[in-house]
Amino acid sequence: GSILRPVKRCILKMIKIKITKEQIYRAKKLYTFSQLKGSITKGQSNIYGALGEIIVYDINKEKGLTVDFNSTYDYDLIIAGYKIDVKTKRTTVVPKPEYLCSISAFNTKQKCDFYFFLRINENLKECYLLGYKDKKSFFKESTFNKKGTLDVNGWHFKDDCYNLKIELLNNFK
């Protein structure tokens, strides 16, 4: 069945997976552009975003679901008929429940059904599947933060964005 499972959130059930060399190779071939429109990191994290899409694609293919790459401004993948936008951040640490999942204010008009949130270690060895939210719930439950203000982790927001703690996401199964 689907990897989506709405649950009452009480324990972060993040899934850690090993990244293969083959997945990294495919991610490097996925995109030829140097900067994504609306990218918070101005394109510096393209490999992480592409790798996140490859990983989500592979996991769902292994589950026997129909998965298509349909990378547009609005979404990255179509999984079992749902339009999925994969949001991936680079990390150097194991994500904590209070860490934030962000969507740039520039991207609020995306025509997707769900956001999938991932963190990939900057050494490209591990991926943390954090969870997901349907688009409507994400914007209803998230907090808006202005560019330059301080976040809970001591960073300054690089763009106007909507943020939701990892612990408030729905678990993947």
Coordinates of C-alpha atoms in Angstrom, one line a residue, residues 44-53 88-91 120-124:
Q44 CA 23.7 25.2 -3.5
S45 CA 21.8 22.2 -2.2
N46 CA 20.5 20.9 -5.6
I47 CA 22.3 17.5 -5.1
Y48 CA 20.4 17.0 -1.8
G49 CA 17.1 17.9 -3.3
A50 CA 17.7 15.6 -6.3
L51 CA 18.9 12.8 -4.1
G52 CA 15.7 13.2 -1.9
E53 CA 13.6 12.7 -5.0
T88 CA 15.1 18.0 1.5
K89 CA 17.5 19.8 3.8
R90 CA 21.2 19.1 4.2
T91 CA 22.3 18.2 7.8
I120 CA 20.3 14.2 4.0
N121 CA 23.7 14.1 5.8
E122 CA 26.1 16.4 4.0
N123 CA 28.5 13.5 3.5
L124 CA 25.7 11.8 1.3

